[in-house]
Coordinates of C-alpha atoms and ligand atoms in Angstrom, one line a residue:
X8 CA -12.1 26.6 -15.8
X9 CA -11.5 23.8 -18.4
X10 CA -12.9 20.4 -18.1
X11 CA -11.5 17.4 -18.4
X12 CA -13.8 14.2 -18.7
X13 CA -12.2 10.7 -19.2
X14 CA -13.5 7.1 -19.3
X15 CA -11.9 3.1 -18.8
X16 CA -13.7 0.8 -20.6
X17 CA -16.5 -1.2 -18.4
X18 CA -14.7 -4.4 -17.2
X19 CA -16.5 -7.6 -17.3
X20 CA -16.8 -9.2 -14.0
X21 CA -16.1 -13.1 -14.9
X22 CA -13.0 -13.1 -13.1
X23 CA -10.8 -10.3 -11.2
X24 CA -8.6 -7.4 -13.0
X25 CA -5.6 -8.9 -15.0
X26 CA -2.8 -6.3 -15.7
X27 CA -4.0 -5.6 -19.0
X28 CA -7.0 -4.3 -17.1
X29 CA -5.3 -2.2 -14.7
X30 CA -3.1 -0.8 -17.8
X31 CA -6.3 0.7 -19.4
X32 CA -7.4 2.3 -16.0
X33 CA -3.6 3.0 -15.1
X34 CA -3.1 5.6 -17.9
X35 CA -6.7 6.9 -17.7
X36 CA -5.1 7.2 -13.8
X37 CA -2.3 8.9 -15.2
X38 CA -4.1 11.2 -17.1
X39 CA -6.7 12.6 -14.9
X40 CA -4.0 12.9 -12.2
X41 CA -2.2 15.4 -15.3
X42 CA -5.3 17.6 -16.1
X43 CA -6.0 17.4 -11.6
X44 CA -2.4 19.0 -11.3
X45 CA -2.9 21.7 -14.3
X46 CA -5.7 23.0 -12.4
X47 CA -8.6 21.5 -14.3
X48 CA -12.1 19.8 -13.3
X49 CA -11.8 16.5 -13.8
X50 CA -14.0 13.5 -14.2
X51 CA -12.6 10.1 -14.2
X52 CA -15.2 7.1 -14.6
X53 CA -14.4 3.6 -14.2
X54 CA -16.4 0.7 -13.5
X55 CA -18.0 -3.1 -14.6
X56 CA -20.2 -4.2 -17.6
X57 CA -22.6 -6.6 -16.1
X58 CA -25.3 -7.3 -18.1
X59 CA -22.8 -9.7 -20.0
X60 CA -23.9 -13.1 -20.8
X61 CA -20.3 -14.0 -20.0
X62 CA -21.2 -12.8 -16.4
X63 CA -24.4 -15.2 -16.3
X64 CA -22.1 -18.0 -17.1
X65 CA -19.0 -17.2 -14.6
X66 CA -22.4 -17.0 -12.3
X67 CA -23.6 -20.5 -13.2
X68 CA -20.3 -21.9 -12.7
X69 CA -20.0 -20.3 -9.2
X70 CA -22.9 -22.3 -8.2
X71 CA -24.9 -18.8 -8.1
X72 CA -27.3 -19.4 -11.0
X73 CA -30.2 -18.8 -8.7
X74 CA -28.8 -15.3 -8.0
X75 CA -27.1 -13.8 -10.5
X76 CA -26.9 -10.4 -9.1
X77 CA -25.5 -11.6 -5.9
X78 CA -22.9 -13.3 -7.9
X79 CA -22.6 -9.4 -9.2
X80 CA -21.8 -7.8 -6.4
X81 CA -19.6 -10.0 -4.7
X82 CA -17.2 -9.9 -7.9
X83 CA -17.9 -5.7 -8.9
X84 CA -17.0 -5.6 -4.9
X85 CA -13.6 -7.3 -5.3
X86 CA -13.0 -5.5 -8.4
X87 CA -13.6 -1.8 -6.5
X88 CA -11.3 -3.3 -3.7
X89 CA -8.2 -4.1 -5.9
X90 CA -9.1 -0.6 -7.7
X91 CA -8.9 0.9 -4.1
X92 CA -5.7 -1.0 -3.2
X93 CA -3.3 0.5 -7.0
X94 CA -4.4 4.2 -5.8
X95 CA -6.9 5.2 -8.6
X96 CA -8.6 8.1 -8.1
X97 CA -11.9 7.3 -10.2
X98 CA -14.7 9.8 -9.6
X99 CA -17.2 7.0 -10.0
X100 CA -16.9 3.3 -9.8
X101 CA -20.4 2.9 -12.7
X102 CA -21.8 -0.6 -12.2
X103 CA -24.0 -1.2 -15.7
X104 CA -27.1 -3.1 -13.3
X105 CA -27.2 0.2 -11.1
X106 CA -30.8 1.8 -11.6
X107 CA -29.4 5.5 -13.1
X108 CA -28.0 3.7 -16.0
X109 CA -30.9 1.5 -16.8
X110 CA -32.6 5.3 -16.6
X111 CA -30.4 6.4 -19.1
X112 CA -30.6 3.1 -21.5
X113 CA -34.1 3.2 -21.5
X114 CA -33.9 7.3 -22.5
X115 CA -31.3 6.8 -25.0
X116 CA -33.0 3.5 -26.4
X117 CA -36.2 6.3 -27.0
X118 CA -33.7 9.4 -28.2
X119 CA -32.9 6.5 -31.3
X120 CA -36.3 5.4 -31.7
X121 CA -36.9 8.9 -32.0
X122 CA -35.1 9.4 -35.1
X123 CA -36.2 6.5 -36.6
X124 CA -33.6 4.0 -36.4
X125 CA -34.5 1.2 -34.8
X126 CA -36.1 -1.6 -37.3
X127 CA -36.9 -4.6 -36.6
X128 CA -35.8 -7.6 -38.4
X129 CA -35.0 -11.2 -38.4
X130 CA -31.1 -12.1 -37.5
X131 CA -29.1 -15.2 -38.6
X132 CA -25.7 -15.0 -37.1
X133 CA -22.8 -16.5 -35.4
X134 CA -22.5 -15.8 -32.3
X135 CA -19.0 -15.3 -30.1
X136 CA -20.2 -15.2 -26.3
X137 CA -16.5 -14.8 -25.4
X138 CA -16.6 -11.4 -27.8
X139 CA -20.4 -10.8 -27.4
X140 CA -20.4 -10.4 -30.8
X141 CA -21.8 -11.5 -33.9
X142 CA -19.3 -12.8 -36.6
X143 CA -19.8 -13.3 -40.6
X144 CA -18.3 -16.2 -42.1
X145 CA -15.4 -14.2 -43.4
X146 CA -13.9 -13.3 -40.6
X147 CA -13.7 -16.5 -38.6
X148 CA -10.6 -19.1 -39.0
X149 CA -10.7 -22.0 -39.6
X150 CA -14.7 -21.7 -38.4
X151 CA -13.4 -20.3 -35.2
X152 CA -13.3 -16.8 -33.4
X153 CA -10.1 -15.6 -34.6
X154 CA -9.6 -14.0 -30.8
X155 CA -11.3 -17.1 -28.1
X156 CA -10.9 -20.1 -31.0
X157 CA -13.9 -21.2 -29.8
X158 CA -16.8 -22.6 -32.7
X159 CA -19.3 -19.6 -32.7
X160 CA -23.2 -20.7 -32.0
X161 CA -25.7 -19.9 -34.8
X162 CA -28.4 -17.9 -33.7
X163 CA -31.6 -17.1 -35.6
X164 CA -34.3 -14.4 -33.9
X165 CA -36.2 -11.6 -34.3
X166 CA -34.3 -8.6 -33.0
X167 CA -34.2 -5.2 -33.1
X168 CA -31.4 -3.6 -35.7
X169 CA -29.7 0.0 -35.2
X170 CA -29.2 1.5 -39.1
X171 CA -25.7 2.1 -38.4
X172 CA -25.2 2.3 -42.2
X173 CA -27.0 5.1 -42.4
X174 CA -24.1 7.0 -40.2
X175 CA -21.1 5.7 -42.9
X176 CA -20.5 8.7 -45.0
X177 CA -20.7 11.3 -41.5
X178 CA -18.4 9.1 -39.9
X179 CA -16.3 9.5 -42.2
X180 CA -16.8 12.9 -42.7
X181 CA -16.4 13.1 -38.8
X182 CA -12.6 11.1 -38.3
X183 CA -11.2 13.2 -42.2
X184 CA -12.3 16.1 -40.2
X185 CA -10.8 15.5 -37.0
X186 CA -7.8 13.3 -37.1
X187 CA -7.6 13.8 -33.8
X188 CA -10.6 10.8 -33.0
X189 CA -9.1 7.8 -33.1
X190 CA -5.0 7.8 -31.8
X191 CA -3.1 6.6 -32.8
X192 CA -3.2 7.1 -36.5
X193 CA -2.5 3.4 -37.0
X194 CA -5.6 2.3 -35.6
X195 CA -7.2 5.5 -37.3
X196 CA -6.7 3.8 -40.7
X197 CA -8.2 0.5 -39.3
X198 CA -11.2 2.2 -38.0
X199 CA -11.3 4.2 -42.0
X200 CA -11.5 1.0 -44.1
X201 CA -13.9 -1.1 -41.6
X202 CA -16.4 2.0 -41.7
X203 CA -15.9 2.2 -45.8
X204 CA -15.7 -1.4 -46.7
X205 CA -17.3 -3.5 -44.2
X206 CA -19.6 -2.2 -41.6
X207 CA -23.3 -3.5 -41.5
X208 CA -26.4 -2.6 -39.4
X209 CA -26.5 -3.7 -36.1
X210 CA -29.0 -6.2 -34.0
X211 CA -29.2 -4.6 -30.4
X212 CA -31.3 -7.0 -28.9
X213 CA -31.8 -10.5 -28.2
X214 CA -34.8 -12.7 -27.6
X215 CA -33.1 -15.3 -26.2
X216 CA -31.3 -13.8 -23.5
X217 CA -33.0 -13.7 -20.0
X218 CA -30.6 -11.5 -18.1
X219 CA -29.5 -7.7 -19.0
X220 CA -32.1 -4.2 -19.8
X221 CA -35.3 -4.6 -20.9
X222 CA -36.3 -3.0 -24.5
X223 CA -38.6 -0.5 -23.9
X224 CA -42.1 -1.3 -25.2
X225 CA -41.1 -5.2 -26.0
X226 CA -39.5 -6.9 -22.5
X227 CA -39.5 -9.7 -23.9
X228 CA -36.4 -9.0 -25.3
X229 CA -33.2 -7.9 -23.7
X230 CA -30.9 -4.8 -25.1
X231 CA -27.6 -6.1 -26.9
X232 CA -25.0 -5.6 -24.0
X233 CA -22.9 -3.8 -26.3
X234 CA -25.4 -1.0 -26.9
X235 CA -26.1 -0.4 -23.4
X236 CA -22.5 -0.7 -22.1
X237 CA -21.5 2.1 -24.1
X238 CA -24.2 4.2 -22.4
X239 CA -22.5 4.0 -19.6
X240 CA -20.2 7.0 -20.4
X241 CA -23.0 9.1 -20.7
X242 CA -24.7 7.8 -17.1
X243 CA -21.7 8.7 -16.0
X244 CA -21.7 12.1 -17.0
X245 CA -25.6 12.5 -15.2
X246 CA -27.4 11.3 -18.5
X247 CA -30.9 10.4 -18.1
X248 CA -30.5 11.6 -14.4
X249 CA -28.7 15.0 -13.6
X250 CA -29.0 17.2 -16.7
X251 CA -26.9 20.0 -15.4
X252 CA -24.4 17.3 -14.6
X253 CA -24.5 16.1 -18.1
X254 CA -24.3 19.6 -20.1
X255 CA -21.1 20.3 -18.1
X256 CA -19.1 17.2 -18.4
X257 CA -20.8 16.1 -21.9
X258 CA -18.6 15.2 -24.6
X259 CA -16.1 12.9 -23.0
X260 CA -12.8 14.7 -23.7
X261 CA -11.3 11.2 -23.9
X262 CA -11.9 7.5 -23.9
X263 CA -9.4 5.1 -22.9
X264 CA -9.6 1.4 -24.8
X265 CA -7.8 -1.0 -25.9
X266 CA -7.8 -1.7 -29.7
X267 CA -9.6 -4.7 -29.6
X268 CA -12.8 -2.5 -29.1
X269 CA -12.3 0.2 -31.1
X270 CA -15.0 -0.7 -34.2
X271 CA -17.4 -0.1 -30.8
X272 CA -16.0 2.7 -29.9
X273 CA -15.0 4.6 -33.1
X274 CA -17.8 3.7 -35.5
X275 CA -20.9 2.1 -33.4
X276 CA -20.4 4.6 -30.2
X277 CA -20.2 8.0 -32.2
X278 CA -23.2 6.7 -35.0
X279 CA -25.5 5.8 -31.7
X280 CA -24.7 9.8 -30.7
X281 CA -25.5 10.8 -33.9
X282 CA -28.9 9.5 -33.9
X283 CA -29.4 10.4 -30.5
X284 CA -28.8 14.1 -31.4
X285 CA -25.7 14.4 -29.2
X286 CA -22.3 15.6 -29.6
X287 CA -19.2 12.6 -30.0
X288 CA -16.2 12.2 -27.9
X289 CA -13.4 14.6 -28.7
X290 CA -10.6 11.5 -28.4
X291 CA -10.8 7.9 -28.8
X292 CA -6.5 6.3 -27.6
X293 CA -6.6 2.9 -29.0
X294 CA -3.4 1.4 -26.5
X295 CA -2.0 -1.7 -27.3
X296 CA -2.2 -5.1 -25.9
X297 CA 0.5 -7.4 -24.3
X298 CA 1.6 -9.9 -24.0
X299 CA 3.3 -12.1 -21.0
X300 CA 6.6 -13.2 -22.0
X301 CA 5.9 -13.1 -25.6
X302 CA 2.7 -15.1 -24.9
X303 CA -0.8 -14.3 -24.8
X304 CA -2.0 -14.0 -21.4
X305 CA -5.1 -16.0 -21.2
X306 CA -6.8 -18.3 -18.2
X307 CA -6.5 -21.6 -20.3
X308 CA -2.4 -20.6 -20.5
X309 CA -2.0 -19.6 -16.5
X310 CA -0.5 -17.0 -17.4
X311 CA -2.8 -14.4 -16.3
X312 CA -0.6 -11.6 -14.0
X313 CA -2.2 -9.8 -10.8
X314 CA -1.9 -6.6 -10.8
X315 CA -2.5 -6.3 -6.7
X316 CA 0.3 -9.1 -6.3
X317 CA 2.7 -7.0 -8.2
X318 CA 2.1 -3.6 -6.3
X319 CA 2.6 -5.5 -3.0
X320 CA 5.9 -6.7 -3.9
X321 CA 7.1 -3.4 -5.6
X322 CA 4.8 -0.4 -5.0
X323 CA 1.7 0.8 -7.1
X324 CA 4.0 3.2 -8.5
X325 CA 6.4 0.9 -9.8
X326 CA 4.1 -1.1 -11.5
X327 CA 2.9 2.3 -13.0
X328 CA 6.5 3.2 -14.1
X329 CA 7.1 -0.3 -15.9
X330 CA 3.6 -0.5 -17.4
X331 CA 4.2 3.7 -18.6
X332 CA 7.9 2.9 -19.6
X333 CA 8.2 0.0 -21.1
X334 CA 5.0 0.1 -23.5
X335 CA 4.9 3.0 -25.7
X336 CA 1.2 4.2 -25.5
X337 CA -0.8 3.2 -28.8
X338 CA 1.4 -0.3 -29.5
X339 CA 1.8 -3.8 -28.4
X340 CA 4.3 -4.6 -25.9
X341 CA 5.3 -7.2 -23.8
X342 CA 5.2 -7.6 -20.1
X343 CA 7.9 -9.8 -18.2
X344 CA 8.6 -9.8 -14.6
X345 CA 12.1 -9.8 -15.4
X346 CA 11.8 -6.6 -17.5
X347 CA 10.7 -5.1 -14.4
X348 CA 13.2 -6.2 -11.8
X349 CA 15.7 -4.9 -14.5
X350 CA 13.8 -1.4 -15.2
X351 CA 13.5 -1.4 -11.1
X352 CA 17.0 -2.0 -10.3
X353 CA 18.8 0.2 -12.7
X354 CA 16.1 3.1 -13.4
X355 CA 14.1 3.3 -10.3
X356 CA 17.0 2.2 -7.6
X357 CA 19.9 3.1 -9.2
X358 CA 19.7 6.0 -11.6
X359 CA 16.6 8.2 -9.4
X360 CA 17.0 6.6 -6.0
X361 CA 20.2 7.2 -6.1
X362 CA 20.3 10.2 -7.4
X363 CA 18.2 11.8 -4.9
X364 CA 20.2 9.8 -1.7
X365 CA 23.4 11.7 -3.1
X366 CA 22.1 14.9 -3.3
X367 CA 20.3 14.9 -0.1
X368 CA 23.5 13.1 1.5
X369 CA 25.9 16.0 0.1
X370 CA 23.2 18.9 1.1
X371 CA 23.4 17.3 4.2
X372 CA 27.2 17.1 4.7
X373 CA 28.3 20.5 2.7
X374 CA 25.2 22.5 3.7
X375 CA 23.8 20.9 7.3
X376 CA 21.1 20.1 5.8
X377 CA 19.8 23.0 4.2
X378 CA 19.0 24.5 0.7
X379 CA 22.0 27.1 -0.4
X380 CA 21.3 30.0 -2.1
X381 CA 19.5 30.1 -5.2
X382 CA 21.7 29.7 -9.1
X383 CA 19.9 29.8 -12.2
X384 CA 18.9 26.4 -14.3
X385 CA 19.0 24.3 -16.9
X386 CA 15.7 22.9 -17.6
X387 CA 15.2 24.3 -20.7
X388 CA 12.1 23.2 -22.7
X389 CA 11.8 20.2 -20.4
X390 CA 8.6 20.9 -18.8
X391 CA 7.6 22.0 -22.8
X392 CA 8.6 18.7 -24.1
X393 CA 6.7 16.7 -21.2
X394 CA 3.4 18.7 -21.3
X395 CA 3.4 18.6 -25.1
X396 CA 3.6 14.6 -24.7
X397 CA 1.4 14.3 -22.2
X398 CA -1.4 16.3 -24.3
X399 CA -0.2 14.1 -26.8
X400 CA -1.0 11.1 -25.4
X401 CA 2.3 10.2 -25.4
X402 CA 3.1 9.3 -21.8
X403 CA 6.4 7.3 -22.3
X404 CA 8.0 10.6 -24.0
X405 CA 7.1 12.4 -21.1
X406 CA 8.7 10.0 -18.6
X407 CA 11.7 10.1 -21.1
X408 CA 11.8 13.6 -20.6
X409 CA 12.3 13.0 -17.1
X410 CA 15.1 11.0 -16.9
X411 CA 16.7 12.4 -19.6
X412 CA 16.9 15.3 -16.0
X413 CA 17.3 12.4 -13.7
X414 CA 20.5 11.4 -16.1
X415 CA 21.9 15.2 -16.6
X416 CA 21.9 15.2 -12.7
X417 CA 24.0 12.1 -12.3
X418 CA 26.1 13.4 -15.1
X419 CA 26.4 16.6 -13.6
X420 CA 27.4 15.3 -10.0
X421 CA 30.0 12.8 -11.8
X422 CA 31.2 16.2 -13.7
X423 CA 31.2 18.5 -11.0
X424 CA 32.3 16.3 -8.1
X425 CA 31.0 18.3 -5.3
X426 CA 33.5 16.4 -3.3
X427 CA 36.3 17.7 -4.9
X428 CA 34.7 21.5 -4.8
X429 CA 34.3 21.1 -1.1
X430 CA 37.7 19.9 -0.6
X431 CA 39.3 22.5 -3.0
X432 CA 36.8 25.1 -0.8
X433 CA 35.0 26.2 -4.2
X434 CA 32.1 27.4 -2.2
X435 CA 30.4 29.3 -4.7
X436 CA 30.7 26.6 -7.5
X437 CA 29.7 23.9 -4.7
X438 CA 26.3 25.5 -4.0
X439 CA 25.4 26.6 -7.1
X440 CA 25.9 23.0 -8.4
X441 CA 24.3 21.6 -4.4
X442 CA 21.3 23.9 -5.8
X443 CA 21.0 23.5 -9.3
X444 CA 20.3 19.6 -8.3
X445 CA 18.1 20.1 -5.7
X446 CA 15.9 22.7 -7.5
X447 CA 16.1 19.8 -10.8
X448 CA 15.0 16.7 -8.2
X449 CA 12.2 19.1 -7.2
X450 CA 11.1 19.5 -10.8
X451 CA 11.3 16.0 -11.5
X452 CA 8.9 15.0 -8.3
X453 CA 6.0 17.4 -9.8
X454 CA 6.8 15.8 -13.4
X455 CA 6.1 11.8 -11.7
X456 CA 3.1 13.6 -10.1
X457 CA 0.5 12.2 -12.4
X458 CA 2.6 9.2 -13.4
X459 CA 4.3 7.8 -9.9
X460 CA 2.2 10.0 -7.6
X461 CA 3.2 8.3 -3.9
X462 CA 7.2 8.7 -5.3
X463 CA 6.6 12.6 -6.2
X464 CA 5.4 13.4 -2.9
X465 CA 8.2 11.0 -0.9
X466 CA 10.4 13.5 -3.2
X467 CA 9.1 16.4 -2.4
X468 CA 8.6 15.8 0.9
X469 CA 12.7 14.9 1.4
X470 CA 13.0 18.8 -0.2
X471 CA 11.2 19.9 2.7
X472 CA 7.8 20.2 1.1
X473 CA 4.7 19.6 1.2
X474 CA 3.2 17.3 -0.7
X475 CA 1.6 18.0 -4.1
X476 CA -2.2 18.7 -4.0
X477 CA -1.5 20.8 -0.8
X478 CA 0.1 23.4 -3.3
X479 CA -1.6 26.4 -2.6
X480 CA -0.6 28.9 -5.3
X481 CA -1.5 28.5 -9.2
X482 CA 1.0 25.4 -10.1
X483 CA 2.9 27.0 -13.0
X484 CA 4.1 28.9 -9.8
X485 CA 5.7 25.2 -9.0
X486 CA 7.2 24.4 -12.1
X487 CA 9.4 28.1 -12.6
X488 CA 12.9 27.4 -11.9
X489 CA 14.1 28.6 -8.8
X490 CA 11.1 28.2 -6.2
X491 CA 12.6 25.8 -3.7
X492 CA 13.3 28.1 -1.1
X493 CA 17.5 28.8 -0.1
X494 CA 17.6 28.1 3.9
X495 CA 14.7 25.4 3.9
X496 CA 15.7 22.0 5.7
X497 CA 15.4 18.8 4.0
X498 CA 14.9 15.4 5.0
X499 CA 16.9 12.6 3.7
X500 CA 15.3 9.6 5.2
X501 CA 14.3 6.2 3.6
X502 CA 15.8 5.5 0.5
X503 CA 12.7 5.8 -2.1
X504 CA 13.4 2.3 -3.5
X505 CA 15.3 0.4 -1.4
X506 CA 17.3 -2.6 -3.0
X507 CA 15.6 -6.0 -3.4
X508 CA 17.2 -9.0 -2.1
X509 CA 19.2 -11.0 -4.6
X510 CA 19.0 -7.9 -7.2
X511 CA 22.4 -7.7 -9.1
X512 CA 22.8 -4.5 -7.6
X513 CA 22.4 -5.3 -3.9
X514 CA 25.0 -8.1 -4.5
X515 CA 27.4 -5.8 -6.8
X516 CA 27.3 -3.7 -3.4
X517 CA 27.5 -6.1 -0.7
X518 CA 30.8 -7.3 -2.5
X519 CA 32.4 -4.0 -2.7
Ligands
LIG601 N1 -16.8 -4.9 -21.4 C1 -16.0 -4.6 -22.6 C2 -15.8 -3.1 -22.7 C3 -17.0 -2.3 -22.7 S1 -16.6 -0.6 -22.8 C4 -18.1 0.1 -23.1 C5 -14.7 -5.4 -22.5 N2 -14.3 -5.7 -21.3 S2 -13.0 -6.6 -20.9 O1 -13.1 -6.9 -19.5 O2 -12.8 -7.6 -21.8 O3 -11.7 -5.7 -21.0 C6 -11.5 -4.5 -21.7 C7 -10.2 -3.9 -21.7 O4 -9.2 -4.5 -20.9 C8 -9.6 -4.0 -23.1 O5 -10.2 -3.1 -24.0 C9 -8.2 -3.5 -22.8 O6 -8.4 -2.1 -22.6 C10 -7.9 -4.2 -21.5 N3 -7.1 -5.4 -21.6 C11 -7.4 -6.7 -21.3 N4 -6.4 -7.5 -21.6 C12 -5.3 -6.8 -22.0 C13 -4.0 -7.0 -22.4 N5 -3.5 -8.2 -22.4 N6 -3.2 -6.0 -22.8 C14 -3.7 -4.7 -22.7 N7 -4.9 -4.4 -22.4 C15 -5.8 -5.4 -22.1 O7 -14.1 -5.5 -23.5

C-alpha cells in the first residue's frame, strides 16, 4: 500500500491562527483527506514552533516571563482547540518543546557533526527577531526588514555555523534533476538563483539566547530555532525515537509552506539531510500569500481575520471552498469577506444547493422518492481531470472540474425540463434524465470529499447513502458510473446551504 506523508509548517505561538494559517493547514487538510479516500496510509503532521524568541517575548508581555512554558501551553492549547473546531484531521499535533523532538535535535545535531559540518566561528549580523533571521546589508530597505520594517539588532557572538555552501552544486544538481521539488516552478526559479548567487553558511546557534535546545556538548549555547524547527518533520515521522516508524513514513512525500519560507525549506532543509545522510522530501508547494482586501493583514493594521469566527458564521467547509476557489494554489490572492458572501450565495447556495434541492424535489414528486432505473452517463474524463489536478497540486482545477458537473446538471434540467417530460408522460426520457442527475450529484459528493468533507457526506447521505469513510468496497468501485442503486430512497431534507439573511438572493426570492 502506498504512503502518503505530509507536513504544515510549525506555527509560532505569539498569537492565535490567522486565516493565512489555517490556509497552509487547510490544503495540507485537503490533501491528506485525497490520498485517505484513494486508499492510501497517510500521515498528516501539524503543530507549533516554540523555541522562538518571538514566543519569549509574546511571554513577557503576557506577564508570564517567570514561566515561559506555561505561557506555552496555554497558547499551543488554544491553537489545537481552534485546529479541533475547522475539522482537520492531523495525525499529530508536534509541539517543538516536547521531549521526542529534543531527542531527535540532539541526534540530528550529532548525524551533522558527524560529517563534519559544524564549525565554529564568530558571527556579526543583523538580526530580524520578527523573521528569526539574520539579514546582510543588501537586503534590507531603507535599513529595515523588508517584511516587519522594523531596524534589525546587530549581534556579534561566537556561534556555531552549518557549511551549507558546501551543499550548492548537489542542490542544484538535486532541484535540475527533479523539477518536481519546489512547485510551483515560479518559486522554483527563486529558490535556483538564491542557491547559485547568494547563499552563505549558516550560524545555528546563539549565545545569547536563554530559551530553546541546548547544543550538545556546549549548553551554553542554544540551537538556532530555525535548525531545530525543521527537525520537526522528521520527529514526526519517529526520528530519534521509533525507527520503524521513521523508515516507513521517511521522506515526506510533501511539505506544505508558504513562500515566504521556502530558502528554509528548499535549500537549508534538504542540505541539513544531506549531511545527515538522509534522503530529501519528494515535494516542496510554495502557496501564495494574501492579502485582506488588497491589504496586508498584519496586527498593527487590525486586520488580522479568524478563521474560527468565519466557520461559525458559514461552515468549516465553506471557508474551505472560498480559501480552495478563490486562490489558485501556488499565487497570491486576496481574501475579502465580500468575495465570500458572493462565492456563497451564487456557487454554494445557488448553483449546488440548488441543484441538489431540485433534483431530490423532482425524484421525490416523479419517482416517490426513489432512484429510477439506471441510464448510462456523461462524466467523461471528469474524475481524470480532477485526480490529475489534485496530484498536481492544483486543487482549484479540480474544484473547477466539479462545477463545471454541478453547471452541466443545471443546464441539463433547464434543457430537459423534467416537468415538461412528466407532463407530456415521457417516462423513459424523464428517468433516464431523473437518473443521470442523481447518479452525477453522487459523483460530485465523493469529488468535495477531500475538499468540503461535512457537504459530501450531507450529499451522499440525501442519495440514501452512507457517508464516505464507511465505504466498504475498493473506492474506484464508488466513482464508476452507475453505482447508485435504482429503487434506493432518498432524503431530501435541509437545504445544504440555507440562504443568509439580507443575501441578494434571499431578497431576489422573498420579492418574487
Ligand atoms: N515557524 C515558522 C515555520 C517553521 S516550519 C519548520 C513560521 N511560522 S508562522 O507562524 O510565521 O507561519 C507560517 C506560515 O503561515 C507561512 O509560511 C504561511 O504558510 C502561513 N501564512 C501566514 N500568513 C499568511 C498569509 N497572509 N497568507 C497565506 N499564508 C500565510 O514561519
Amino acid at each position: 500500500m502506498s504512503k502518503f506523508y505530509v507536513t504544515t509548517p510549525i506555527y509560532y505561538i505569539n498569537g492565535l491562527p490567522s486565516v493565512g494559517h489555517a490556509y497552509s493547514t487547510i490544503i495540507a487538510d485537503a490533501l491528506a483527506r485525497y490520498h485517505r479516500m484513494k486508499g492510501e496510509e497517510v500521515r498528516f503532521l501539524t503543530g507549533t514552533d516554540e523555541n522562538s524568541q518571538k514566543n519569549v517575548e509574546a511571554a513577557e508581555r503576557a506577564g508570564m516571563k517567570d514561566d515561559i512554558q506555561g505561557y506555552l501551553d496555554q497558547m499551543a492549547a488554544r491553537w489545537q482547540e481552534a485546529f479541533d473546531e475547522l475539522g482537520f484531521t492531523h495525525d499529530r499535533f508536534i509541539r517543538t518543546t516536547e521531549a521526542d523532538h529534543a531527542q531527535a535535535v540532539e541526534k540530528f545535531w550529532k548525524a551533522v557533526e558527524k560529517t563534519g559540518d559544524i564549525y565554529l566561528g564568530e558571527y556579526v549580523g543583523l538580526y530580524c527577531k520578527g523573521c528569526e533571521a539574520f539579514y546582510g546589508e543588501a537586503d534590507l530597505v531603507d535599513g529595515k526588514c523588508p517584511l516587519h520594517k522594523t531596524v534589525p539588532e546587530a549581534i556579534k557572538e561566537k556561534n556555531y555555523f552549518f557549511r551549507l555552501t558546501k551543499y550548492r552544486d548537489a542542490l542544484l544538481e538535486h532541484i535540475g534533476k527533479h523539477p518536481d521539488f519546489v512547485v510551483p516552478a515560479s518559486r522554483r526559479n527563486e529558490i535556483v538563483s538564491y542557491i547559485r548567487d547568494f547563499m552563505t553558511d549558516i550560524s545555528i546557534s546563539r549565545a545569547s539566547m536563554k530559551w530553546g535546545i541546548p547544543v550538545p556538548g556546549d549548553e551554553k549555547q542554544r540551537i538556532y530555532v530555525w535548525f531545530d524547527a525543521l527537525i520537526n518533520y522528521l520527529t514526526g515521522a519517529g526520528y530519534g525515537s521509533d525507527d520503524a516508524a521513521c523508515a516507513k513514513w521517511w521522506p515526506a512525500d510533501l511539505h506544505i509552506v508558504g513562500k515566504d519560507i521556502i530558502k528554509f525549506h528548499c535549500a537549508l532543509w534538504p542540505a541539513m539531510l544531506m549531511s545527515a545522510g538522509l534522503p530529501l522530501p519528494t515535494r516542496v508547494l510554495a502557496h501564495g500569500f494574501f492579502t485582506v482586501n488588497g491589504e496586508k493583514m498584519s496586527k498593527s493594521l487590525g486586520n488580522v481575520i479568524d478563521p474560527v469566527q468565519i466557520a461559525r458564521d458559514y461552515g468549516n467547509d465553506v471557508l474551505r471552498y472560498f480559501l480552495m476557489r478563490e486562490i489558485r494554489l501556488g499565487e497570491d490572492g486576496d481574501f475579502s469577506l465580500d468575495r465570500l458572501a458572493q462565492r456563497y450565495d451564487g456557487e454554494l447556495a445557488n448553483e449546488l444547493g440548488n441543484l441538489a434541492h431540485r433534483v431530490l424535489t423532482m425524484t421525490e414528486k416523479y419517482f416517490d422518492g426513489t432512484v429510477p432505473k439506471r441510464t448510462d452517463g456523461f462524466l467523461a474524463g471528469a474524475w481524470d481531470g480532477y485526480h490529475l489536478a489534485m496530484e498536481e497540486l492544483r486543487v482549484h482545477d479540480a474544484l473547477e472540474v466539479v462545477w463545471k458537473l454541478v453547471r452541466e446538471s443545471n443546464q441539463l434540467i433547464e434543457e430537459r425540463a423534467p416537468w415538461k417530460l412528466a407532463k407530456l408522460k415521457e417516462e423513459k426520457m424523464l428517468a433516464d434524465t431523473m437518473y443521470v442527475l442523481l447518479e452525477t450529484l453522487r459523483h460530485i459528493s465523493w469529488m468535495l470529499v477531500p475538499i468540503m468533507p461535512d457537504t459530501a457526506d450531507r450529499l451522499l447521505e440525501k442519495l440514501g447513502l452512507a457517508p464516505a469513510k464507511e465505504f466498504s468496497q475498493a473506492v474506484e468501485v464508488a466513482w464508476r458510473w452507475g453505482e447508485l442503486a435504482p429503487g434506493a430512497k432518498i432524503e431530501k431534507g435541509e437545504p445544504l446551504f440555507p440562504r443568509r439573511e439580507g443575501s441578494q438572493a434571499a431578497e431576489a426570492r422573498g420579492n418574487s
